[in-house]
């Protein structure tokens, strides 16, 4: 199964982000993330077995971490010269999300799952760009300047292991396990 760990976002915050992101449709090759699929990814695991998922559930059950506040404000994008990913930024709670990421990292590696080695930057992906270039970068810079508003705050009360399935209607995410904080 294709899986990842994530923090779910309240519906009202997703709706505000979704409303703002609709302007991105004017950028050639922009694919918006479906509102129902918005989340903060901690670890993209790729293909894992049922046994690995079960071991990860056990590891998640054993972690101790307190609830914390996350606020989401503004828009950013990775790789300013050739942007491919557009995201909503975490204003408050980013450091705690990084600590939660690190806490689970070792357990995931012990399962034999290979994770990306680049620095983890907490964010909420709102769009992906098929064509990246100077024109797209200029449009995104203007979009980011226009959207510095706060989309909302919430208490992070859990982290989830999710399954990702490709269907004719798009990507469907199913929660396999939720660890309450």
PDB file of C-alpha atoms in Angstrom:
ATOM      1  CA  UNK A   1       0.000   0.000   0.000  1.00  0.00           C
ATOM      2  CA  UNK A   2       1.092   3.585  -0.623  1.00  0.00           C
ATOM      3  CA  UNK A   3       1.212   5.367   2.739  1.00  0.00           C
ATOM      4  CA  UNK A   4       2.222   8.481   4.652  1.00  0.00           C
ATOM      5  CA  UNK A   5       1.983  10.034   8.120  1.00  0.00           C
ATOM      6  CA  UNK A   6       0.128  13.323   8.464  1.00  0.00           C
ATOM      7  CA  UNK A   7      -1.696  15.875  10.564  1.00  0.00           C
ATOM      8  CA  UNK A   8      -5.275  16.504   9.513  1.00  0.00           C
ATOM      9  CA  UNK A   9      -6.583  20.050   9.115  1.00  0.00           C
ATOM     10  CA  UNK A  10     -10.040  21.284  10.212  1.00  0.00           C
ATOM     11  CA  UNK A  11     -12.574  21.666   7.390  1.00  0.00           C
ATOM     12  CA  UNK A  12     -13.077  25.416   7.855  1.00  0.00           C
ATOM     13  CA  UNK A  13      -9.343  26.080   7.424  1.00  0.00           C
ATOM     14  CA  UNK A  14      -9.190  23.844   4.351  1.00  0.00           C
ATOM     15  CA  UNK A  15     -12.149  25.758   2.873  1.00  0.00           C
ATOM     16  CA  UNK A  16     -10.369  29.134   3.345  1.00  0.00           C
ATOM     17  CA  UNK A  17      -7.178  27.807   1.771  1.00  0.00           C
ATOM     18  CA  UNK A  18      -9.143  26.247  -1.078  1.00  0.00           C
ATOM     19  CA  UNK A  19     -10.907  29.558  -1.799  1.00  0.00           C
ATOM     20  CA  UNK A  20      -7.570  31.368  -2.025  1.00  0.00           C
ATOM     21  CA  UNK A  21      -5.925  28.659  -4.141  1.00  0.00           C
ATOM     22  CA  UNK A  22      -8.575  28.833  -6.896  1.00  0.00           C
ATOM     23  CA  UNK A  23      -6.673  31.788  -8.375  1.00  0.00           C
ATOM     24  CA  UNK A  24      -3.816  29.390  -9.155  1.00  0.00           C
ATOM     25  CA  UNK A  25      -5.889  27.819 -11.932  1.00  0.00           C
ATOM     26  CA  UNK A  26      -4.745  30.670 -14.179  1.00  0.00           C
ATOM     27  CA  UNK A  27      -1.185  29.257 -14.078  1.00  0.00           C
ATOM     28  CA  UNK A  28      -0.613  26.843 -16.948  1.00  0.00           C
ATOM     29  CA  UNK A  29      -0.170  23.278 -15.665  1.00  0.00           C
ATOM     30  CA  UNK A  30      -1.290  24.003 -12.084  1.00  0.00           C
ATOM     31  CA  UNK A  31      -3.035  21.072 -10.377  1.00  0.00           C
ATOM     32  CA  UNK A  32      -4.836  22.090  -7.198  1.00  0.00           C
ATOM     33  CA  UNK A  33      -4.954  19.720  -4.259  1.00  0.00           C
ATOM     34  CA  UNK A  34      -8.532  18.659  -3.582  1.00  0.00           C
ATOM     35  CA  UNK A  35      -9.856  20.314  -0.434  1.00  0.00           C
ATOM     36  CA  UNK A  36     -10.697  16.938   1.153  1.00  0.00           C
ATOM     37  CA  UNK A  37      -7.105  15.770   0.611  1.00  0.00           C
ATOM     38  CA  UNK A  38      -5.385  18.737   2.294  1.00  0.00           C
ATOM     39  CA  UNK A  39      -3.158  17.810   5.253  1.00  0.00           C
ATOM     40  CA  UNK A  40       0.309  18.420   6.658  1.00  0.00           C
ATOM     41  CA  UNK A  41       2.484  15.513   5.523  1.00  0.00           C
ATOM     42  CA  UNK A  42       5.089  14.351   8.012  1.00  0.00           C
ATOM     43  CA  UNK A  43       6.587  11.357   6.173  1.00  0.00           C
ATOM     44  CA  UNK A  44       5.868  10.051   2.689  1.00  0.00           C
ATOM     45  CA  UNK A  45       6.492   6.314   3.055  1.00  0.00           C
ATOM     46  CA  UNK A  46       5.837   5.154  -0.487  1.00  0.00           C
ATOM     47  CA  UNK A  47       4.870   1.494  -0.855  1.00  0.00           C
ATOM     48  CA  UNK A  48       4.832  -0.394   2.451  1.00  0.00           C
ATOM     49  CA  UNK A  49       3.561  -3.840   3.407  1.00  0.00           C
ATOM     50  CA  UNK A  50       0.710  -4.583   5.806  1.00  0.00           C
ATOM     51  CA  UNK A  51       3.316  -5.874   8.297  1.00  0.00           C
ATOM     52  CA  UNK A  52       5.277  -2.605   8.087  1.00  0.00           C
ATOM     53  CA  UNK A  53       2.045  -0.659   8.601  1.00  0.00           C
ATOM     54  CA  UNK A  54       1.252  -2.737  11.682  1.00  0.00           C
ATOM     55  CA  UNK A  55       4.731  -2.127  13.128  1.00  0.00           C
ATOM     56  CA  UNK A  56       4.402   1.589  12.447  1.00  0.00           C
ATOM     57  CA  UNK A  57       1.032   1.663  14.224  1.00  0.00           C
ATOM     58  CA  UNK A  58       2.714   0.100  17.267  1.00  0.00           C
ATOM     59  CA  UNK A  59       5.541   2.658  17.124  1.00  0.00           C
ATOM     60  CA  UNK A  60       3.051   5.509  16.824  1.00  0.00           C
ATOM     61  CA  UNK A  61       1.042   4.163  19.761  1.00  0.00           C
ATOM     62  CA  UNK A  62       4.135   4.295  21.961  1.00  0.00           C
ATOM     63  CA  UNK A  63       5.124   7.919  21.331  1.00  0.00           C
ATOM     64  CA  UNK A  64       4.436  10.574  23.903  1.00  0.00           C
ATOM     65  CA  UNK A  65       3.794  14.078  22.631  1.00  0.00           C
ATOM     66  CA  UNK A  66       1.497  16.797  23.919  1.00  0.00           C
ATOM     67  CA  UNK A  67      -1.144  18.611  21.917  1.00  0.00           C
ATOM     68  CA  UNK A  68      -0.054  21.937  20.438  1.00  0.00           C
ATOM     69  CA  UNK A  69      -1.407  24.835  18.400  1.00  0.00           C
ATOM     70  CA  UNK A  70      -0.804  25.230  14.678  1.00  0.00           C
ATOM     71  CA  UNK A  71      -1.619  28.407  12.782  1.00  0.00           C
ATOM     72  CA  UNK A  72      -1.508  28.622   9.003  1.00  0.00           C
ATOM     73  CA  UNK A  73      -0.744  31.972   7.383  1.00  0.00           C
ATOM     74  CA  UNK A  74       0.392  32.955   3.927  1.00  0.00           C
ATOM     75  CA  UNK A  75       1.458  31.172   0.777  1.00  0.00           C
ATOM     76  CA  UNK A  76       4.899  30.018  -0.290  1.00  0.00           C
ATOM     77  CA  UNK A  77       6.532  27.793  -2.879  1.00  0.00           C
ATOM     78  CA  UNK A  78       9.618  25.625  -3.139  1.00  0.00           C
ATOM     79  CA  UNK A  79      12.403  26.283  -5.655  1.00  0.00           C
ATOM     80  CA  UNK A  80      11.794  29.975  -6.438  1.00  0.00           C
ATOM     81  CA  UNK A  81      13.318  29.839  -9.935  1.00  0.00           C
ATOM     82  CA  UNK A  82      11.441  26.727 -11.047  1.00  0.00           C
ATOM     83  CA  UNK A  83       8.549  26.297  -8.608  1.00  0.00           C
ATOM     84  CA  UNK A  84       6.787  22.927  -8.562  1.00  0.00           C
ATOM     85  CA  UNK A  85       5.013  22.944  -5.183  1.00  0.00           C
ATOM     86  CA  UNK A  86       2.802  25.738  -3.796  1.00  0.00           C
ATOM     87  CA  UNK A  87       1.923  25.568  -0.116  1.00  0.00           C
ATOM     88  CA  UNK A  88       0.271  27.277   2.834  1.00  0.00           C
ATOM     89  CA  UNK A  89       2.841  28.144   5.495  1.00  0.00           C
ATOM     90  CA  UNK A  90       2.799  27.137   9.138  1.00  0.00           C
ATOM     91  CA  UNK A  91       3.253  30.267  11.225  1.00  0.00           C
ATOM     92  CA  UNK A  92       2.873  28.759  14.676  1.00  0.00           C
ATOM     93  CA  UNK A  93       3.651  25.171  15.595  1.00  0.00           C
ATOM     94  CA  UNK A  94       6.220  24.478  12.856  1.00  0.00           C
ATOM     95  CA  UNK A  95       8.965  23.640  15.363  1.00  0.00           C
ATOM     96  CA  UNK A  96       6.684  21.207  17.201  1.00  0.00           C
ATOM     97  CA  UNK A  97       5.695  19.590  13.910  1.00  0.00           C
ATOM     98  CA  UNK A  98       9.428  19.145  13.198  1.00  0.00           C
ATOM     99  CA  UNK A  99       9.902  17.503  16.602  1.00  0.00           C
ATOM    100  CA  UNK A 100       6.980  15.155  15.942  1.00  0.00           C
ATOM    101  CA  UNK A 101       8.528  14.344  12.551  1.00  0.00           C
ATOM    102  CA  UNK A 102      11.880  13.540  14.214  1.00  0.00           C
ATOM    103  CA  UNK A 103      10.221  11.428  16.898  1.00  0.00           C
ATOM    104  CA  UNK A 104       8.682   9.129  14.265  1.00  0.00           C
ATOM    105  CA  UNK A 105      11.640   9.195  11.873  1.00  0.00           C
ATOM    106  CA  UNK A 106      13.768   6.560  13.633  1.00  0.00           C
ATOM    107  CA  UNK A 107      10.825   4.151  13.970  1.00  0.00           C
ATOM    108  CA  UNK A 108      10.132   4.433  10.255  1.00  0.00           C
ATOM    109  CA  UNK A 109      13.780   3.882   9.283  1.00  0.00           C
ATOM    110  CA  UNK A 110      13.909   0.752  11.488  1.00  0.00           C
ATOM    111  CA  UNK A 111      11.076  -0.684   9.375  1.00  0.00           C
ATOM    112  CA  UNK A 112      13.334  -0.537   6.338  1.00  0.00           C
ATOM    113  CA  UNK A 113      11.434   2.347   4.749  1.00  0.00           C
ATOM    114  CA  UNK A 114      13.640   4.823   2.888  1.00  0.00           C
ATOM    115  CA  UNK A 115      12.749   8.435   3.573  1.00  0.00           C
ATOM    116  CA  UNK A 116      13.893  11.586   1.814  1.00  0.00           C
ATOM    117  CA  UNK A 117      17.148  12.875   3.238  1.00  0.00           C
ATOM    118  CA  UNK A 118      16.528  16.571   2.634  1.00  0.00           C
ATOM    119  CA  UNK A 119      15.539  18.918   5.435  1.00  0.00           C
ATOM    120  CA  UNK A 120      11.912  18.557   6.492  1.00  0.00           C
ATOM    121  CA  UNK A 121       9.955  21.798   6.120  1.00  0.00           C
ATOM    122  CA  UNK A 122       6.425  21.634   7.588  1.00  0.00           C
ATOM    123  CA  UNK A 123       3.841  22.898   5.087  1.00  0.00           C
ATOM    124  CA  UNK A 124       0.439  22.196   3.587  1.00  0.00           C
ATOM    125  CA  UNK A 125       0.614  21.572  -0.174  1.00  0.00           C
ATOM    126  CA  UNK A 126      -2.153  23.370  -2.082  1.00  0.00           C
ATOM    127  CA  UNK A 127      -0.994  22.936  -5.703  1.00  0.00           C
ATOM    128  CA  UNK A 128       1.613  21.290  -7.892  1.00  0.00           C
ATOM    129  CA  UNK A 129       2.905  22.808 -11.120  1.00  0.00           C
ATOM    130  CA  UNK A 130       3.516  20.645 -14.156  1.00  0.00           C
ATOM    131  CA  UNK A 131       5.494  23.353 -15.942  1.00  0.00           C
ATOM    132  CA  UNK A 132       7.943  25.356 -13.872  1.00  0.00           C
ATOM    133  CA  UNK A 133       9.609  28.462 -15.192  1.00  0.00           C
ATOM    134  CA  UNK A 134      10.192  32.169 -14.859  1.00  0.00           C
ATOM    135  CA  UNK A 135       6.642  33.133 -15.836  1.00  0.00           C
ATOM    136  CA  UNK A 136       5.133  30.769 -13.255  1.00  0.00           C
ATOM    137  CA  UNK A 137       7.562  32.056 -10.627  1.00  0.00           C
ATOM    138  CA  UNK A 138       6.505  35.678 -11.230  1.00  0.00           C
ATOM    139  CA  UNK A 139       2.816  34.763 -11.007  1.00  0.00           C
ATOM    140  CA  UNK A 140       3.436  32.829  -7.777  1.00  0.00           C
ATOM    141  CA  UNK A 141       5.399  35.700  -6.255  1.00  0.00           C
ATOM    142  CA  UNK A 142       2.442  38.006  -6.908  1.00  0.00           C
ATOM    143  CA  UNK A 143       0.000  35.395  -5.575  1.00  0.00           C
ATOM    144  CA  UNK A 144       2.067  34.970  -2.390  1.00  0.00           C
ATOM    145  CA  UNK A 145       2.186  38.753  -1.892  1.00  0.00           C
ATOM    146  CA  UNK A 146      -1.618  38.930  -2.191  1.00  0.00           C
ATOM    147  CA  UNK A 147      -2.195  36.062   0.274  1.00  0.00           C
ATOM    148  CA  UNK A 148      -0.477  36.781   3.563  1.00  0.00           C
ATOM    149  CA  UNK A 149      -3.689  36.328   5.531  1.00  0.00           C
ATOM    150  CA  UNK A 150      -4.156  33.863   8.351  1.00  0.00           C
ATOM    151  CA  UNK A 151      -6.177  30.887   7.209  1.00  0.00           C
ATOM    152  CA  UNK A 152      -6.789  29.745  10.767  1.00  0.00           C
ATOM    153  CA  UNK A 153      -5.444  28.089  13.897  1.00  0.00           C
ATOM    154  CA  UNK A 154      -6.242  24.757  15.483  1.00  0.00           C
ATOM    155  CA  UNK A 155      -5.126  22.457  18.260  1.00  0.00           C
ATOM    156  CA  UNK A 156      -3.152  19.524  16.859  1.00  0.00           C
ATOM    157  CA  UNK A 157      -4.574  16.602  18.816  1.00  0.00           C
ATOM    158  CA  UNK A 158      -3.401  13.659  16.715  1.00  0.00           C
ATOM    159  CA  UNK A 159      -1.131  12.303  14.011  1.00  0.00           C
ATOM    160  CA  UNK A 160      -2.325   9.716  11.497  1.00  0.00           C
ATOM    161  CA  UNK A 161      -1.022   6.913   9.336  1.00  0.00           C
ATOM    162  CA  UNK A 162      -2.849   7.173   6.017  1.00  0.00           C
ATOM    163  CA  UNK A 163      -3.215   5.112   2.905  1.00  0.00           C
ATOM    164  CA  UNK A 164      -3.310   6.768  -0.513  1.00  0.00           C
ATOM    165  CA  UNK A 165      -5.281   5.144  -3.333  1.00  0.00           C
ATOM    166  CA  UNK A 166      -5.595   6.394  -6.887  1.00  0.00           C
ATOM    167  CA  UNK A 167      -9.179   6.172  -8.129  1.00  0.00           C
ATOM    168  CA  UNK A 168     -10.999   7.369 -11.249  1.00  0.00           C
ATOM    169  CA  UNK A 169     -12.245  10.301  -9.132  1.00  0.00           C
ATOM    170  CA  UNK A 170      -8.738  11.264  -7.980  1.00  0.00           C
ATOM    171  CA  UNK A 171      -6.609  10.394  -4.973  1.00  0.00           C
ATOM    172  CA  UNK A 172      -8.440   8.999  -1.947  1.00  0.00           C
ATOM    173  CA  UNK A 173      -6.850   9.060   1.515  1.00  0.00           C
ATOM    174  CA  UNK A 174      -7.939   6.602   4.179  1.00  0.00           C
ATOM    175  CA  UNK A 175      -6.868   6.822   7.811  1.00  0.00           C
ATOM    176  CA  UNK A 176      -5.389   3.491   8.933  1.00  0.00           C
ATOM    177  CA  UNK A 177      -4.448   4.600  12.439  1.00  0.00           C
ATOM    178  CA  UNK A 178      -4.742   7.776  14.480  1.00  0.00           C
ATOM    179  CA  UNK A 179      -2.511   8.453  17.478  1.00  0.00           C
ATOM    180  CA  UNK A 180      -4.118  10.865  19.931  1.00  0.00           C
ATOM    181  CA  UNK A 181      -1.630  13.295  21.460  1.00  0.00           C
TER     182      UNK A 181
END
